[in-house]
Amino acid sequence: MFGNLFEEDEEDSSFVLPGGGGGVEPGSKKAEPPAPRGALNLSGLQNQGGTCYLNSLLQTLLFSPEFRGQIPPPRVRVIPLELQRLFAHLLLVDQQAASTADLTDSFGWTNREESSQHDVQELNRILFSALESSLVGTTGSSLIHRLYHGTVVNQIVCKVCGYLSESQEDFLDLTVSVSGVSGLEEALWNMFVEEEMFEGNNLYRCSRCNVLVEAAKSAKLRKLPPFLTMSLLRFNFDFTKCERYKETGRYTFPLSINLKPFCEQAERPESEYTYELFSVIIHKGGCYGGHYHVYIKDIDQLGNWEAPEEELKPKFVKKEAQLSEPVLEKEDPLSVLIAILSQEESKSILVDQLGQKLLDTIGVSWNKKFRKQYGPIGKFLHSHSDVFMLVSNATRVALKSTTLTLVTDTSLKNLSVSHELDLKPADGPHWFDLNDSTVTPIHERDIEKQFQGKESAYMLFYRKAELCRPEEAKQNPSYKVPPHLLRMVQEENARLREEFESSTNTVEVHLHLAPHYQLENGALWPKGSTQDSTLTLNFDRRRTVGDFRQAIYQMQDTWEGDMALTLAKSLPAGLHLYNTLTDDQQSLFSAGVTNGSDLFVWNGREVCGTSVQMGSEWEPVLLTLLRASNGAEEQGGAEDASGSGLLRVMRGFPGGTTLEVVCEALGPEDTLLCQEESQPGSSGGGASNWRVFPPSEMHRTLKELSLKDGDTLLVLEPQVLDTSLFSLRGDVVTVTTPSDCRWLQVEFRPRGDRPREGKENGEERRREKISASGNMLLSEVKQSAIEQLDMQEQLIGVECCLRQVDHTGKLLPPLREDLTVREAGVKLMTSLFLCRGAAPGPTQLFLYFTVSSGSSTGAEMEIMVEESITVKECLRLMLKAACLEGDWWHLRKMDWCEEVGDPLMDEVRALTVRNVLHISANGLGGPGQFAGHVEISVEASLDDLKIQVLTLPILQDLCVPTPAFLRVWLLEGRRPSRILRGRLQPLKKMKLRNGMELGVQRLLKEEDLGLKELLLWVKIGVPGERKYYPSEELVWDAGREGSPRSLRQAIAAQYGLSADSLHMAKYCPEKYTWMAISSWSQQVSKRKKKKKAENLYGAPFHLKDGDIIGVKNLLIDSNKDFSTLEDELEQQRLQQEAEGRKRGVEVTAERRGSGKQRKPEVALSINVGHFR
């Protein structure tokens, strides 16, 4: 790295690195040392707040081997020395990211410069200037000039006398245009091949002719440097809007480029004109801020390239293409055009002549052979900008230098994708993405992703292809590193290893002091606050238990007597003790002490005079105890939130305690302990059953019974069994609380569509109330109903199911028995019917169908089919069920009104093609109340959706005469965004997707909004006050004219006001601001030419359904300010939150909006400093 360019004198070679020193001392927890290098073996750079642009450029210089390996002078200034040390850190120090603080200090930068964002192209020029100034008067003074300096010659030729006038310009980087060109090669073509003509009114004064004459101006590259830097003009200025903007269009650049067409001299060997890309600095963001990172080609192969994890998965590899000589395929236009241009001596041709060349080559014109499939030839050339380059204002086309072989569509089909599946590229330099402290391996093809977009290439670095590295430099980061830097690196690595080992072996131990603890319910609890009873000690786990005990003695100088250290653990029931550390010669690591371990410090015998049980068998268990509430408050108890009349108490017991001891501690001798049989935590109604522990289990411990933290036990004292709350039957206790008095009435219906009074076909109607809860399975409800109806023998071998009925008494489809009462949408305390027939499974559909022949329609029948069945199979099953034959039958769907729809013509299509819409009902029992889920076909209409929504349990009691009395909103972020329109329009045309949320609103009158009608909320301002009257709905027909004038007239007509006196504004609830809509005076123009009316649908208002429009009547209210006091308070709150975020978070994204204040831009500078 500059070789010994920055070699210091021997007396100056010793220095102290920042952060140097010893390891972590016991008892103190230092900051974590820097992480070591990863498997990639490359180091990143730390970002000091806004130095990502500096990091990207420094990494590029580091991976320029010729820059860091030059012969040095003996003495230089501070900047090159710090740069040399930084390169040594990046190459050899074992840390994930190096710091640039010393380098920026040598620049003379303060925290302000380090936290401000600057342009990397500007830094590139300033840094090179600083380095040249630092090396003045040394043998390395020509370093920058020798590696990066190039020359451009500008020539003007007089068309009259032929006099040649030329001027020469030096450059360290070439600034190339981005706007209006497709890539780097076209930009270079425009700069160094195209001629600028002085003609017409723009003539040139020839120094020989001494008159204005026609002339041609051109530029050529005269001298090419070893390293060629391209600065892309991504940022531009819009003089119309008076603001800067970033060019984000597609801009291609090759991995290898031949500059011979752009050079003045073309007689040199071809290798002197060939450059290879080795670095791409990328900018992500806008023109006022963003982030830089860099793609680097590892020339010396210093890193270990590894495939990303997602590429390690096995993939299918297609057949590899055979590499062969380019073959012209007349059916492929790309192959034909490349062949034509390759045969041209200048490698370019007029676009107008390309069609004739194609006709001469293949014998058919472009229009006859390719136009129908590929369009005009000009469009085809534009669509293949990676192959063709349009120059001279798109009048000529040339091949890009990277297009070396013919690629056809046919060969693309057989092209191997194995290169995408390679876990590692071929041997040679690999590419890495260096993003501050993060290093990521990438593929060479990933560079193409930076051709366009907000994250795109900003600077390109090329090196001559003839620059070859010696073999001893490859995979050798210490190559040509000065000896004093090697010694410095060794010392630094030794210090880092010691810090790392000390940090990884320093553990944080929580000490619990026995004098501050007491034993409660089998566990240890602090007497006072946790801070007084617990101490935290950081200690090296490689040291012994005796050393640790001695450290505690020094901290607790008042401790008297023996000291035992016992491993402890905080459990829900309290602190519990396990193993005591007895061997003082054993290390803490061997004793099982880890980071965050708890140690109990005591005398080893008792705590506050009470012996303590230790070990895993005595781990305390925290149980939830339920007992009948007697109206008196019990310590630690709380009334059950469900209103069950039970008192809930949390209490811990040692795990080795028997159930008999627990029972004695909880009540008198005859107290019963019960465990819930149903699912713990169930809710939704239904009596709960509890099993009484038998006498044989009373002698077993809590651990043996597998009771764990949070398990619930019911404690029943003898006197409560006489109440109506509990009933004991055998060893089962049934708890029936007021909240659990819920039921379902089940009635047996042997056959028939509608219920009848009395007897039905000789069978007496039977009905029973069945106890049920929301979490009870319908299969359990059916079994309970059969038992209570006493129909076990009658229904042996007969399939039956549960069904609901609608308001007309018609049976609804059978309910799935694998669902709970709540999941099936069944309300408790309603009726179900037990009918003969099977219940559908999770993958089955229950369908109604009728047979229609001519004008007659048969009775409605039922059938159950699988969801995956096709239309053809379903038709066959229906014909079989109806005892019909023939091939002339077909299926037609029926809508909600039982009107026959279009036939199902696609017989191989599955029946179930549906979207699931999640409906949220607003204004029904509370805003935003969830109503349920609706499954409906995308072919259904909006009215069908409204009718199906009304079948949801929460909306069944809602009185809605017709679907037109319902308004359906599309919700975005729980807020209404637009109203669904078109009663008979299919849902698929409304762009509804699976999982969308809708809001439902009941209306007092019918509504059928047109496509151009907007529903707005109008708020009239209270004269003289900063508030509004209650808002009212306004349906505004914007179909004819969506201008402010039309809206003003609609408001005036609704409120009986004069349109001339109204002032309007749109409310923006996100910012609590009002956007004034053009007043009447602004609409009147003194110009005779008619002004185009402003459309409120477009920018900046974008009016939509549900927007709030504020209105001021200027005849009685002269205040045009629409904001209220509440708006100002909310704006202040938002401003305070924004300022808080701005202070706590580094702002790296582009600032949006012209109203935001930006920091003043400060020029970047580097102070050269003195010799050292």
PDB file of N, CA and C in Angstrom, residues 32 41 342 386 402 586 647 679 784 822 932 1159:
ATOM      1  N   GLU A  32     -18.095  -4.157  24.400  1.00  0.00           N
ATOM      2  CA  GLU A  32     -17.688  -5.323  23.626  1.00  0.00           C
ATOM      3  C   GLU A  32     -16.591  -4.944  22.643  1.00  0.00           C
ATOM      4  N   ASN A  41     -13.263 -12.934   5.052  1.00  0.00           N
ATOM      5  CA  ASN A  41     -11.894 -12.461   5.272  1.00  0.00           C
ATOM      6  C   ASN A  41     -11.667 -11.053   4.734  1.00  0.00           C
ATOM      7  N   SER A 342     -21.806  -6.206 -37.890  1.00  0.00           N
ATOM      8  CA  SER A 342     -20.454  -6.734 -37.712  1.00  0.00           C
ATOM      9  C   SER A 342     -19.654  -6.699 -39.001  1.00  0.00           C
ATOM     10  N   ASP A 386     -29.127  -2.933 -24.851  1.00  0.00           N
ATOM     11  CA  ASP A 386     -27.917  -3.573 -24.354  1.00  0.00           C
ATOM     12  C   ASP A 386     -27.051  -4.107 -25.493  1.00  0.00           C
ATOM     13  N   THR A 402     -19.322  -4.613 -26.167  1.00  0.00           N
ATOM     14  CA  THR A 402     -19.481  -5.875 -25.428  1.00  0.00           C
ATOM     15  C   THR A 402     -20.205  -6.923 -26.238  1.00  0.00           C
ATOM     16  N   GLN A 586     -12.308 -25.136  41.724  1.00  0.00           N
ATOM     17  CA  GLN A 586     -12.989 -25.308  40.448  1.00  0.00           C
ATOM     18  C   GLN A 586     -13.270 -23.944  39.806  1.00  0.00           C
ATOM     19  N   LEU A 647     -63.811 -17.189  43.090  1.00  0.00           N
ATOM     20  CA  LEU A 647     -62.667 -16.411  43.507  1.00  0.00           C
ATOM     21  C   LEU A 647     -61.405 -17.082  42.986  1.00  0.00           C
ATOM     22  N   GLN A 679     -61.318 -28.189  28.211  1.00  0.00           N
ATOM     23  CA  GLN A 679     -60.126 -27.440  27.830  1.00  0.00           C
ATOM     24  C   GLN A 679     -59.947 -26.244  28.750  1.00  0.00           C
ATOM     25  N   SER A 784     -74.949 -35.137  22.426  1.00  0.00           N
ATOM     26  CA  SER A 784     -75.750 -34.812  23.613  1.00  0.00           C
ATOM     27  C   SER A 784     -77.236 -34.766  23.280  1.00  0.00           C
ATOM     28  N   ARG A 822     -69.108 -21.527  17.848  1.00  0.00           N
ATOM     29  CA  ARG A 822     -68.754 -20.169  17.459  1.00  0.00           C
ATOM     30  C   ARG A 822     -68.239 -20.126  16.023  1.00  0.00           C
ATOM     31  N   GLY A 932     -67.632 -10.498  10.876  1.00  0.00           N
ATOM     32  CA  GLY A 932     -67.394 -11.895  10.509  1.00  0.00           C
ATOM     33  C   GLY A 932     -66.778 -12.005   9.136  1.00  0.00           C
ATOM     34  N   LYS A1159     -30.751  21.631   5.556  1.00  0.00           N
ATOM     35  CA  LYS A1159     -29.527  22.211   6.085  1.00  0.00           C
ATOM     36  C   LYS A1159     -28.765  22.903   4.951  1.00  0.00           C
TER      37      LYS A1159
END
